[in-house]
């Protein structure tokens, strides 16, 4: 239901909120190139798709890349065509996904509760550190987050406000797009498990209809267990509970659920069938290996027997505490309220809360864990918190605690920046050297001070009685100040742009460059076509082939990570190209190759 004229204040509040979100999430776009570890990889593959016209099989250099499905690369390539430059295009999918996730979170909160609750849910999401940090980078996870949240929203509205089969089909379709994004988009369908349990237990779920209470006028809604009763766009309502314990599902809906399954499979098959047909039709061993790795090794095998990022089962408890700050600090305060709501059979709390716990359990059971895995649970966690946010904010001690956090954050940033500026400790010098910053990195430490200052200014303006506003204002300002200050300062090093400019100048106008043990940002920032000898191959094999390539004609140089120098290169005759992303890079021509490593028939350049 669209907001009507009577809801203009809510519409304006949401508009101002989205404008704030745009400023926070978009700050810095256009000021930097892709940064490691993930951004250059996806931008490089998107560029190669545009150049080659090969959209079904992403390539990283000459190798097929089978770690992830290609949806993000498609989005970056499409947005490059619209924006005309990679500096904007590679970050736009994350920005749009982040804004979309906030909008969907507000939408489902408003439909299930009211506009204020929807705004509170979106606000809690925007206040979480992990959400903003991930959305401000060009990764697959913001797209996955959006599709999973949209999938959850559609299923929630169908299960709790329905039957609403269009919302259900939209949710299933979004879950399918989530699979094309990263494989685990299917997790959105887990929302049906707590729904089925609640229905079995006789809770008021599917088929519930909210109607305005007779004679309610403009009265405040009744509150049960600290949660406002069912509302529609801010109007008080009462429930007509149409289900009773043991009541069977309504007949005639089988084809509608089948349509939901088809909506889920549609985007998956639209990608999978052409890819499989092309791979099988070509008979290419590389493409067949790509299919095998993508569909089996990177999914089931990676989950059941992960070969990297092995962590203990309780790993994500620490992730939620640290990465969801400051919102995670509310979780202990909400436990008794959630318990009371569940005793009162509040399905609007049960479903997002249970889905959050199911996702936590799913990722805790696999040995391989990364902080980013739990991000899709954050919007549902915010939705479960939102009905109680206003009540908590009335607590004076909470306002004072938030005020203390704002002062502490600002003081720590100012102290760290001043310490690095005045004391020049070893850690500060090492960080500055890693970024190739002049003058001991003084500009960077001033950026740290600049990011901390808004916390203290907000605290001075808001005072302890509005401590939450001070903390949130400081966080928002820091998210804007930090990228605007640091992106221009660090980009030449982080993107390897400066390194590749020096390498291009070193080889001269007629020289050629080959890469060994390279990283994606080097190939992305190359000023001219370069030779590379595989990405995932052992560096010894890359170096052997590179030396054979170099020996074929004069004027060929090799750029490699210092770890690949080995015994074949005389370091005294090589040239240090510089440091990028705290890795040391060297260049050499044929004269620096030791005689024992020269290919048969090859000769050192004079």
Coordinates of C-alpha atoms in Angstrom, one line a residue:
X1 CA 0.0 0.0 0.0
X2 CA 1.4 3.4 -1.0
X3 CA 1.7 6.2 1.6
X4 CA -1.3 8.5 1.3
X5 CA -1.6 12.2 1.9
X6 CA -2.1 11.7 5.6
X7 CA 1.2 10.0 5.7
X8 CA 3.2 12.9 4.2
X9 CA 5.3 13.3 7.4
X10 CA 6.3 9.7 7.3
X11 CA 7.1 10.0 3.6
X12 CA 9.2 13.1 4.2
X13 CA 11.0 11.4 7.1
X14 CA 11.9 8.5 4.9
X15 CA 13.0 10.8 2.1
X16 CA 15.4 12.7 4.4
X17 CA 16.7 9.4 5.7
X18 CA 17.4 8.1 2.2
X19 CA 19.2 11.3 1.4
X20 CA 21.4 10.9 4.5
X21 CA 22.0 7.3 3.5
X22 CA 23.0 8.4 0.0
X23 CA 25.5 10.9 1.3
X24 CA 27.0 8.4 3.7
X25 CA 27.2 5.5 1.3
X26 CA 28.2 7.5 -1.8
X27 CA 30.9 9.6 -0.2
X28 CA 34.2 9.0 -2.1
X29 CA 32.8 7.5 -5.3
X30 CA 34.8 8.8 -8.2
X31 CA 37.9 9.5 -6.0
X32 CA 39.6 6.2 -6.3
X33 CA 40.2 3.1 -8.5
X34 CA 39.5 -0.4 -7.4
X35 CA 41.4 -1.5 -4.3
X36 CA 42.4 -5.0 -3.3
X37 CA 41.6 -7.7 -2.3
X38 CA 38.3 -8.1 -4.3
X39 CA 37.6 -4.9 -6.2
X40 CA 40.3 -5.2 -8.9
X41 CA 39.4 -8.8 -9.6
X42 CA 35.8 -8.1 -10.4
X43 CA 36.5 -4.9 -12.3
X44 CA 39.1 -6.7 -14.4
X45 CA 36.7 -9.5 -15.3
X46 CA 34.0 -7.0 -16.1
X47 CA 36.3 -5.1 -18.4
X48 CA 37.4 -8.3 -20.1
X49 CA 33.8 -9.2 -20.6
X50 CA 33.2 -5.9 -22.4
X51 CA 36.4 -6.3 -24.5
X52 CA 35.8 -10.0 -25.4
X53 CA 32.0 -10.2 -25.6
X54 CA 32.3 -13.4 -23.5
X55 CA 29.6 -13.0 -20.8
X56 CA 29.1 -16.5 -19.6
X57 CA 32.6 -17.4 -18.6
X58 CA 34.5 -14.8 -16.6
X59 CA 38.2 -14.6 -17.2
X60 CA 41.0 -13.3 -14.9
X61 CA 43.6 -12.7 -17.4
X62 CA 43.9 -15.8 -19.5
X63 CA 42.4 -18.1 -16.9
X64 CA 38.7 -18.8 -16.3
X65 CA 37.5 -17.6 -12.9
X66 CA 35.1 -20.1 -11.3
X67 CA 35.0 -19.0 -7.6
X68 CA 31.8 -17.0 -8.0
X69 CA 28.9 -16.6 -10.4
X70 CA 29.1 -13.6 -12.8
X71 CA 26.3 -11.4 -11.7
X72 CA 28.4 -8.6 -10.1
X73 CA 30.7 -8.5 -13.2
X74 CA 27.6 -8.1 -15.4
X75 CA 26.4 -5.3 -13.3
X76 CA 29.7 -3.5 -13.3
X77 CA 30.0 -3.9 -17.1
X78 CA 26.5 -2.6 -17.6
X79 CA 27.0 0.4 -15.4
X80 CA 30.3 1.2 -17.1
X81 CA 28.3 1.6 -20.3
X82 CA 26.0 4.0 -18.5
X83 CA 28.6 6.0 -16.5
X84 CA 31.4 5.9 -19.1
X85 CA 34.2 5.3 -16.5
X86 CA 35.3 2.6 -14.2
X87 CA 35.9 4.9 -11.2
X88 CA 32.1 5.3 -10.8
X89 CA 30.9 2.1 -12.4
X90 CA 32.7 -0.4 -10.1
X91 CA 31.2 1.1 -6.9
X92 CA 27.7 1.8 -8.2
X93 CA 26.3 -1.8 -7.9
X94 CA 27.2 -1.8 -4.2
X95 CA 25.7 1.7 -3.7
X96 CA 22.4 0.8 -5.4
X97 CA 22.2 -2.5 -3.5
X98 CA 22.8 -0.8 -0.2
X99 CA 20.2 1.9 -0.8
X100 CA 17.8 -0.8 -2.0
X101 CA 18.4 -2.9 1.1
X102 CA 17.5 0.1 3.3
X103 CA 14.4 0.8 1.3
X104 CA 13.2 -2.9 1.5
X105 CA 13.9 -3.0 5.2
X106 CA 11.8 0.1 5.7
X107 CA 9.1 -1.2 3.4
X108 CA 8.7 -4.5 5.2
X109 CA 8.9 -2.9 8.7
X110 CA 6.2 -0.4 7.7
X111 CA 3.9 -3.1 6.3
X112 CA 4.3 -5.4 9.3
X113 CA 4.2 -2.6 11.9
X114 CA 4.1 1.0 11.0
X115 CA 6.2 3.7 9.3
X116 CA 8.1 4.6 12.4
X117 CA 9.1 1.0 13.0
X118 CA 10.2 0.6 9.4
X119 CA 12.3 3.8 9.7
X120 CA 13.8 2.4 12.9
X121 CA 14.7 -0.9 11.2
X122 CA 16.4 0.9 8.3
X123 CA 18.1 3.3 10.8
X124 CA 19.5 0.4 12.8
X125 CA 20.8 -1.1 9.6
X126 CA 22.5 2.1 8.5
X127 CA 24.1 2.6 11.9
X128 CA 25.8 -0.9 11.8
X129 CA 29.5 -0.7 11.0
X130 CA 29.5 -3.8 8.8
X131 CA 26.7 -2.7 6.6
X132 CA 28.3 0.6 5.7
X133 CA 31.8 -0.8 5.4
X134 CA 30.7 -3.5 3.0
X135 CA 28.5 -1.3 0.9
X136 CA 31.3 1.2 0.4
X137 CA 33.4 -1.5 -1.4
X138 CA 32.8 -3.2 -4.7
X139 CA 32.1 -6.8 -3.5
X140 CA 29.5 -9.4 -4.3
X141 CA 28.1 -9.3 -0.8
X142 CA 26.0 -6.0 -1.2
X143 CA 24.2 -7.6 -4.1
X144 CA 23.6 -10.8 -2.2
X145 CA 22.4 -8.7 0.8
X146 CA 19.8 -6.9 -1.3
X147 CA 18.4 -10.0 -3.0
X148 CA 18.2 -12.0 0.3
X149 CA 16.6 -9.1 2.1
X150 CA 14.1 -8.7 -0.8
X151 CA 13.4 -12.4 -0.7
X152 CA 12.8 -12.3 3.1
X153 CA 10.5 -9.3 2.7
X154 CA 8.4 -10.9 0.1
X155 CA 8.0 -14.1 2.1
X156 CA 7.3 -12.2 5.3
X157 CA 4.5 -10.1 3.7
X158 CA 3.0 -13.2 2.2
X159 CA 3.2 -15.2 5.5
X160 CA 2.2 -12.4 7.9
X161 CA 0.0 -10.0 5.8
X162 CA -1.2 -12.4 3.2
X163 CA -2.0 -14.3 1.4
X164 CA -0.1 -12.1 -1.0
X165 CA 1.1 -14.3 -3.7
X166 CA 2.7 -11.6 -5.7
X167 CA 4.9 -10.7 -2.8
X168 CA 5.7 -14.4 -2.3
X169 CA 6.7 -14.8 -6.0
X170 CA 8.8 -11.6 -5.8
X171 CA 10.6 -13.0 -2.8
X172 CA 11.3 -16.4 -4.5
X173 CA 12.5 -14.6 -7.6
X174 CA 14.9 -12.5 -5.5
X175 CA 16.2 -15.6 -3.8
X176 CA 17.0 -17.0 -7.2
X177 CA 18.9 -13.8 -8.1
X178 CA 20.8 -14.2 -4.9
X179 CA 21.9 -17.7 -6.0
X180 CA 23.2 -16.2 -9.3
X181 CA 25.0 -13.5 -7.2
X182 CA 26.8 -15.8 -4.7
X183 CA 25.1 -19.2 -4.4
X184 CA 23.7 -18.8 -0.9
X185 CA 20.7 -16.7 -1.9
X186 CA 18.7 -19.8 -1.3
X187 CA 18.9 -19.0 2.4
X188 CA 16.0 -16.5 2.0
X189 CA 13.7 -19.6 1.6
X190 CA 14.6 -20.6 5.2
X191 CA 12.0 -18.1 6.2
X192 CA 9.4 -20.8 5.4
X193 CA 10.7 -23.0 8.2
X194 CA 9.6 -20.8 11.2
X195 CA 6.5 -20.0 9.3
X196 CA 5.6 -23.7 9.0
X197 CA 6.5 -24.2 12.7
X198 CA 4.3 -21.3 13.8
X199 CA 1.5 -22.5 11.7
X200 CA 1.8 -26.0 13.1
X201 CA 1.7 -24.5 16.6
X202 CA -1.4 -22.6 15.8
X203 CA 0.1 -19.1 15.7
X204 CA -1.7 -16.3 13.8
X205 CA 0.4 -16.3 10.6
X206 CA -0.8 -17.0 7.1
X207 CA -4.2 -15.6 6.3
X208 CA -4.0 -12.9 9.1
X209 CA -5.7 -9.7 8.0
X210 CA -5.5 -6.4 9.8
X211 CA -8.5 -4.2 9.7
X212 CA -9.0 -0.7 11.3
X213 CA -10.4 -0.9 14.8
X214 CA -13.9 0.3 15.1
X215 CA -14.1 3.7 16.6
X216 CA -10.3 3.9 17.0
X217 CA -10.1 7.4 15.6
X218 CA -6.7 8.8 16.2
X219 CA -6.0 6.9 19.4
X220 CA -2.6 5.4 20.1
X221 CA -2.3 1.7 19.3
X222 CA -2.5 -0.8 22.1
X223 CA 0.8 -2.2 23.2
X224 CA 1.2 -5.9 24.2
X225 CA 4.5 -7.0 25.6
X226 CA 6.2 -3.7 24.6
X227 CA 5.2 -4.2 21.0
X228 CA 2.6 -2.1 19.2
X229 CA -0.4 -4.2 17.9
X230 CA -0.9 -4.8 14.2
X231 CA -0.9 -1.6 12.2
X232 CA -1.1 -0.6 8.6
X233 CA 0.9 2.5 7.6
X234 CA 0.4 4.0 11.1
X235 CA -3.3 3.3 11.6
X236 CA -4.3 1.3 14.7
X237 CA -5.7 -2.1 13.8
X238 CA -6.9 -5.2 15.4
X239 CA -6.4 -8.7 14.2
X240 CA -8.9 -11.2 12.8
X241 CA -7.1 -14.4 13.6
X242 CA -8.3 -16.8 11.0
X243 CA -6.1 -19.8 11.9
X244 CA -6.5 -22.2 14.8
X245 CA -4.4 -25.0 16.0
X246 CA -4.3 -27.9 13.6
X247 CA -6.2 -26.1 10.8
X248 CA -4.9 -27.4 7.5
X249 CA -3.6 -25.1 4.8
X250 CA -6.2 -23.6 2.5
X251 CA -6.9 -25.8 -0.5
X252 CA -6.1 -24.9 -4.1
X253 CA -2.8 -23.2 -3.4
X254 CA -0.6 -25.9 -4.7
X255 CA -0.1 -24.3 -8.1
X256 CA 0.7 -21.0 -6.4
X257 CA 3.5 -22.6 -4.4
X258 CA 4.7 -24.3 -7.6
X259 CA 4.8 -20.9 -9.2
X260 CA 6.9 -19.7 -6.3
X261 CA 9.4 -22.5 -7.0
X262 CA 9.4 -21.6 -10.7
X263 CA 10.1 -18.0 -9.8
X264 CA 13.0 -19.1 -7.7
X265 CA 14.4 -21.3 -10.5
X266 CA 13.8 -18.8 -13.3
X267 CA 16.9 -16.5 -12.9
X268 CA 19.1 -19.5 -12.0
X269 CA 18.1 -21.4 -15.2
X270 CA 18.3 -18.3 -17.3
X271 CA 22.1 -18.2 -16.4
X272 CA 22.8 -21.9 -15.9
X273 CA 21.3 -23.4 -19.0
X274 CA 23.1 -21.2 -21.6
X275 CA 26.3 -21.7 -19.6
X276 CA 26.0 -25.4 -19.5
X277 CA 24.9 -25.7 -23.1
X278 CA 27.9 -23.6 -24.2
X279 CA 30.4 -25.5 -22.1
X280 CA 29.1 -28.9 -23.2
X281 CA 28.8 -27.9 -26.8
X282 CA 32.3 -26.6 -27.0
X283 CA 33.9 -29.7 -25.5
X284 CA 36.5 -27.4 -24.0
X285 CA 38.3 -29.1 -21.0
X286 CA 38.8 -25.6 -19.5
X287 CA 35.1 -24.8 -19.6
X288 CA 34.1 -28.2 -18.4
X289 CA 36.5 -27.8 -15.4
X290 CA 34.9 -24.4 -14.8
X291 CA 31.5 -25.9 -14.6
X292 CA 32.7 -28.6 -12.2
X293 CA 34.5 -26.2 -10.0
X294 CA 31.7 -23.6 -9.8
X295 CA 28.8 -25.9 -9.3
X296 CA 30.4 -28.5 -6.9
X297 CA 33.8 -27.6 -5.4
X298 CA 32.9 -23.9 -4.7
X299 CA 29.5 -24.8 -3.2
X300 CA 29.0 -28.2 -1.5
X301 CA 32.6 -29.1 -1.0
X302 CA 33.5 -25.6 0.2
X303 CA 30.8 -25.7 2.8
X304 CA 31.4 -29.3 4.0
X305 CA 35.2 -29.4 3.8
X306 CA 36.4 -25.8 3.5
X307 CA 40.1 -25.4 2.7
X308 CA 40.5 -21.9 4.0
X309 CA 39.4 -19.5 6.8
X310 CA 38.8 -22.3 9.3
X311 CA 37.4 -21.0 12.5
X312 CA 35.7 -22.4 15.6
X313 CA 31.9 -22.8 15.8
X314 CA 31.4 -19.8 18.1
X315 CA 33.3 -17.5 15.7
X316 CA 30.3 -15.5 14.6
X317 CA 29.3 -14.5 18.1
X318 CA 32.4 -12.3 18.2
X319 CA 31.6 -11.1 14.6
X320 CA 28.1 -9.9 15.6
X321 CA 29.5 -8.2 18.7
X322 CA 32.3 -6.3 16.9
X323 CA 31.1 -5.8 13.3
X324 CA 27.5 -4.9 14.2
X325 CA 28.5 -2.1 16.6
X326 CA 26.9 0.0 17.9
X327 CA 23.6 -1.9 17.2
X328 CA 24.9 -5.1 18.7
X329 CA 25.0 -3.5 22.1
X330 CA 21.2 -3.5 22.2
X331 CA 21.0 -7.3 21.8
X332 CA 21.3 -8.1 25.6
X333 CA 18.6 -5.5 26.3
X334 CA 16.2 -7.0 23.8
X335 CA 16.4 -10.6 25.0
X336 CA 13.7 -10.3 27.6
X337 CA 11.5 -8.4 25.2
X338 CA 11.9 -11.0 22.5
X339 CA 11.1 -13.7 25.1
X340 CA 7.9 -11.9 26.1
X341 CA 6.9 -11.4 22.5
X342 CA 7.4 -15.1 21.7
X343 CA 5.4 -16.1 24.7
X344 CA 2.6 -14.0 23.4
X345 CA 2.9 -15.7 20.0
X346 CA 4.0 -12.6 18.1
X347 CA 4.9 -14.0 14.7
X348 CA 6.2 -10.7 13.4
X349 CA 9.0 -11.1 15.9
X350 CA 9.4 -14.9 15.6
X351 CA 10.0 -15.1 11.8
X352 CA 12.8 -12.6 11.4
X353 CA 14.4 -13.7 14.7
X354 CA 14.2 -17.4 13.9
X355 CA 15.6 -16.8 10.4
X356 CA 18.5 -14.9 11.8
X357 CA 19.3 -17.8 14.1
X358 CA 19.0 -20.3 11.3
X359 CA 21.5 -18.4 9.2
X360 CA 23.8 -18.2 12.2
X361 CA 23.5 -21.9 12.7
X362 CA 24.0 -22.6 8.9
X363 CA 27.3 -20.7 8.7
X364 CA 28.5 -21.9 12.2
X365 CA 28.3 -25.6 11.1
X366 CA 30.8 -25.1 8.2
X367 CA 34.5 -25.1 9.2
X368 CA 35.3 -22.2 6.9
X369 CA 34.1 -18.9 8.2
X370 CA 34.5 -15.3 7.2
X371 CA 33.1 -12.2 8.8
X372 CA 31.2 -11.3 5.7
X373 CA 29.1 -14.5 5.7
X374 CA 26.7 -13.3 8.4
X375 CA 25.9 -9.9 6.7
X376 CA 22.6 -11.1 5.2
X377 CA 21.3 -11.7 8.7
X378 CA 21.7 -8.1 9.7
X379 CA 18.5 -6.6 8.1
X380 CA 16.3 -9.3 9.8
X381 CA 18.1 -8.6 13.1
X382 CA 17.4 -4.9 12.7
X383 CA 13.8 -5.7 11.9
X384 CA 13.4 -7.8 15.1
X385 CA 14.9 -5.0 17.1
X386 CA 13.0 -2.1 15.5
X387 CA 9.6 -2.4 17.4
X388 CA 11.5 -1.8 20.7
X389 CA 13.9 0.9 19.6
X390 CA 11.7 3.9 20.6
X391 CA 11.1 2.4 24.0
X392 CA 14.8 1.8 24.6
X393 CA 15.7 5.3 23.5
X394 CA 13.6 6.7 26.3
X395 CA 16.1 5.3 28.8
X396 CA 18.3 8.0 30.2
X397 CA 21.1 5.6 31.0
X398 CA 21.2 4.5 27.3
X399 CA 21.5 8.1 26.1
X400 CA 24.3 8.7 28.5
X401 CA 26.1 5.4 27.5
X402 CA 25.8 6.4 23.8
X403 CA 27.2 9.9 24.7
X404 CA 30.1 8.2 26.4
X405 CA 30.8 6.0 23.3
X406 CA 30.8 9.1 21.1
X407 CA 33.3 10.9 23.3
X408 CA 35.4 7.8 23.6
X409 CA 35.5 7.2 19.8
X410 CA 36.5 10.9 19.2
X411 CA 39.1 10.9 21.9
X412 CA 40.7 7.7 20.7
X413 CA 40.9 8.9 17.1
X414 CA 42.4 12.2 18.2
X415 CA 44.9 10.5 20.6
X416 CA 46.0 8.0 17.9
X417 CA 46.4 10.7 15.3
X418 CA 48.4 13.0 17.6
X419 CA 50.5 10.1 18.9
X420 CA 51.4 9.2 15.3
X421 CA 52.1 12.8 14.4
X422 CA 54.2 13.8 17.4
X423 CA 55.8 10.5 18.5
X424 CA 56.3 8.9 15.1
X425 CA 56.3 5.4 16.6
X426 CA 57.6 2.4 14.7
X427 CA 54.0 1.2 13.9
X428 CA 53.2 4.6 12.3
X429 CA 56.4 4.6 10.3
X430 CA 55.7 1.1 9.1
X431 CA 52.1 2.0 8.0
X432 CA 53.4 5.1 6.2
X433 CA 56.1 3.1 4.4
X434 CA 53.5 0.5 3.3
X435 CA 51.5 3.2 1.6
X436 CA 54.6 5.0 0.2
X437 CA 53.5 8.1 2.1
X438 CA 55.9 11.0 2.3
X439 CA 56.8 12.8 5.5
X440 CA 56.1 9.8 7.7
X441 CA 52.5 9.8 6.7
X442 CA 51.6 13.1 8.4
X443 CA 48.7 13.6 6.0
X444 CA 47.2 10.2 7.0
X445 CA 47.4 11.0 10.7
X446 CA 45.6 14.3 10.1
X447 CA 42.9 12.3 8.4
X448 CA 42.5 10.2 11.5
X449 CA 42.1 13.3 13.6
X450 CA 39.6 14.7 11.1
X451 CA 37.5 11.5 11.3
X452 CA 37.4 11.7 15.1
X453 CA 36.6 15.3 15.4
X454 CA 32.9 15.0 14.4
X455 CA 32.3 12.7 17.4
X456 CA 33.4 15.4 19.8
X457 CA 31.6 18.1 18.0
X458 CA 28.4 16.1 18.0
X459 CA 28.8 15.3 21.7
X460 CA 29.3 19.0 22.5
X461 CA 26.2 20.0 20.6
X462 CA 23.9 17.1 21.7
X463 CA 24.9 16.8 25.3
X464 CA 24.3 13.6 27.3
X465 CA 20.5 13.8 27.1
X466 CA 20.7 13.2 23.4
X467 CA 23.7 10.9 23.4
X468 CA 22.3 8.5 20.8
X469 CA 22.0 11.4 18.3
X470 CA 25.6 12.4 19.1
X471 CA 26.9 8.9 18.5
X472 CA 25.0 8.5 15.2
X473 CA 25.9 11.9 14.0
X474 CA 29.6 11.2 14.7
X475 CA 29.4 7.9 12.9
X476 CA 27.7 9.4 9.8
X477 CA 30.2 12.2 9.6
X478 CA 33.2 9.9 10.0
X479 CA 31.9 7.7 7.2
X480 CA 31.8 10.8 5.0
X481 CA 35.1 12.5 6.1
X482 CA 37.3 9.4 6.0
X483 CA 36.8 8.5 2.3
X484 CA 36.9 12.1 1.2
X485 CA 40.2 12.6 3.0
X486 CA 41.9 9.3 2.4
X487 CA 40.9 8.1 -1.0
X488 CA 42.9 10.7 -3.0
X489 CA 45.8 10.2 -0.6
X490 CA 46.0 6.4 -0.7
X491 CA 44.7 5.6 -4.2
X492 CA 47.9 5.7 -6.2
X493 CA 49.4 3.1 -3.9
X494 CA 46.3 1.0 -3.1
X495 CA 45.2 0.7 -6.7
X496 CA 48.8 0.1 -7.9
X497 CA 48.4 2.9 -10.4
X498 CA 51.7 4.6 -9.3
X499 CA 53.5 1.3 -9.5
X500 CA 52.3 0.5 -13.0
X501 CA 53.1 4.1 -14.2
X502 CA 56.7 3.6 -13.0
X503 CA 56.9 0.2 -14.7
X504 CA 55.6 1.7 -17.9
X505 CA 58.2 4.5 -17.8
X506 CA 61.0 2.0 -17.0
X507 CA 60.5 -0.2 -20.0
X508 CA 60.4 2.7 -22.5
X509 CA 58.1 3.3 -25.4
X510 CA 59.1 0.2 -27.3
X511 CA 59.4 -2.2 -24.3
X512 CA 57.2 -5.0 -23.3
X513 CA 56.2 -6.1 -19.8
X514 CA 55.4 -9.5 -18.4
X515 CA 53.9 -10.3 -15.0
X516 CA 54.8 -13.1 -12.5
X517 CA 53.0 -13.8 -9.2
X518 CA 50.9 -10.8 -10.1
X519 CA 47.7 -9.4 -8.6
X520 CA 44.6 -8.3 -10.4
X521 CA 45.2 -4.6 -9.8
X522 CA 48.5 -4.8 -11.8
X523 CA 46.7 -6.1 -14.9
X524 CA 43.9 -3.6 -14.4
X525 CA 46.2 -0.6 -14.2
X526 CA 48.6 -1.6 -17.0
X527 CA 49.2 1.3 -19.4
X528 CA 49.6 -1.1 -22.4
X529 CA 49.0 -4.8 -23.2
X530 CA 51.1 -7.0 -20.9
X531 CA 52.0 -10.7 -21.0
X532 CA 50.9 -12.9 -18.1
X533 CA 51.5 -16.6 -17.5
X534 CA 48.5 -17.6 -15.5
X535 CA 47.3 -16.4 -12.1
X536 CA 46.7 -19.6 -10.0
X537 CA 49.7 -21.5 -11.4
X538 CA 52.7 -21.9 -9.0
X539 CA 55.0 -19.0 -9.4
X540 CA 57.9 -21.2 -10.3
X541 CA 56.0 -22.3 -13.4
X542 CA 55.0 -18.7 -14.2
X543 CA 58.6 -17.6 -13.9
X544 CA 59.9 -20.4 -16.1
X545 CA 57.5 -19.4 -18.9
X546 CA 58.2 -15.7 -18.4
X547 CA 61.9 -16.2 -18.8
X548 CA 61.3 -18.2 -22.0
X549 CA 59.1 -15.3 -23.2
X550 CA 61.7 -12.7 -22.3
X551 CA 64.5 -14.6 -24.1
X552 CA 62.6 -14.4 -27.4
X553 CA 63.5 -10.8 -28.1
X554 CA 65.3 -7.8 -26.4
X555 CA 63.4 -5.1 -24.6
X556 CA 61.2 -7.4 -22.5
X557 CA 61.0 -6.8 -18.8
X558 CA 59.4 -8.9 -16.0
X559 CA 57.6 -7.4 -13.1
X560 CA 57.2 -9.7 -10.1
X561 CA 56.5 -9.9 -6.4
X562 CA 59.7 -10.1 -4.3
X563 CA 58.6 -13.5 -3.1
X564 CA 59.1 -14.9 -6.6
X565 CA 62.7 -13.6 -7.1
X566 CA 64.2 -16.9 -6.1
X567 CA 67.7 -17.8 -7.2
X568 CA 67.2 -17.0 -10.9
X569 CA 67.4 -13.2 -10.6
X570 CA 70.5 -11.3 -9.7
X571 CA 68.9 -8.7 -7.4
X572 CA 71.8 -6.4 -7.8
X573 CA 71.0 -6.0 -11.5
X574 CA 67.2 -5.8 -10.9
X575 CA 65.2 -2.6 -10.2
X576 CA 62.9 -2.1 -7.3
X577 CA 59.7 -0.8 -8.8
X578 CA 58.1 0.1 -5.5
X579 CA 55.6 -1.0 -2.9
X580 CA 51.9 -1.4 -3.5
X581 CA 49.5 -2.8 -0.9
X582 CA 52.5 -3.6 1.4
X583 CA 53.9 -5.9 -1.3
X584 CA 57.4 -5.2 -2.7
X585 CA 57.7 -5.4 -6.5
X586 CA 60.8 -5.7 -8.6
X587 CA 61.6 -5.5 -12.4
X588 CA 64.4 -7.0 -14.4
X589 CA 65.4 -7.5 -18.0
X590 CA 67.4 -10.4 -19.5
X591 CA 70.7 -9.1 -18.2
X592 CA 69.6 -9.9 -14.6
X593 CA 68.9 -13.5 -15.3
X594 CA 71.5 -15.9 -13.9
X595 CA 73.1 -18.1 -16.6
X596 CA 71.8 -21.3 -15.1
X597 CA 68.2 -20.1 -15.5
X598 CA 68.4 -18.9 -19.0
X599 CA 66.2 -20.9 -21.4
X600 CA 68.0 -23.0 -24.1
X601 CA 69.0 -20.7 -26.9
X602 CA 68.3 -17.6 -24.9
X603 CA 70.9 -15.0 -24.4
X604 CA 71.2 -12.2 -21.9
X605 CA 70.7 -8.7 -23.2
X606 CA 73.7 -6.5 -23.4

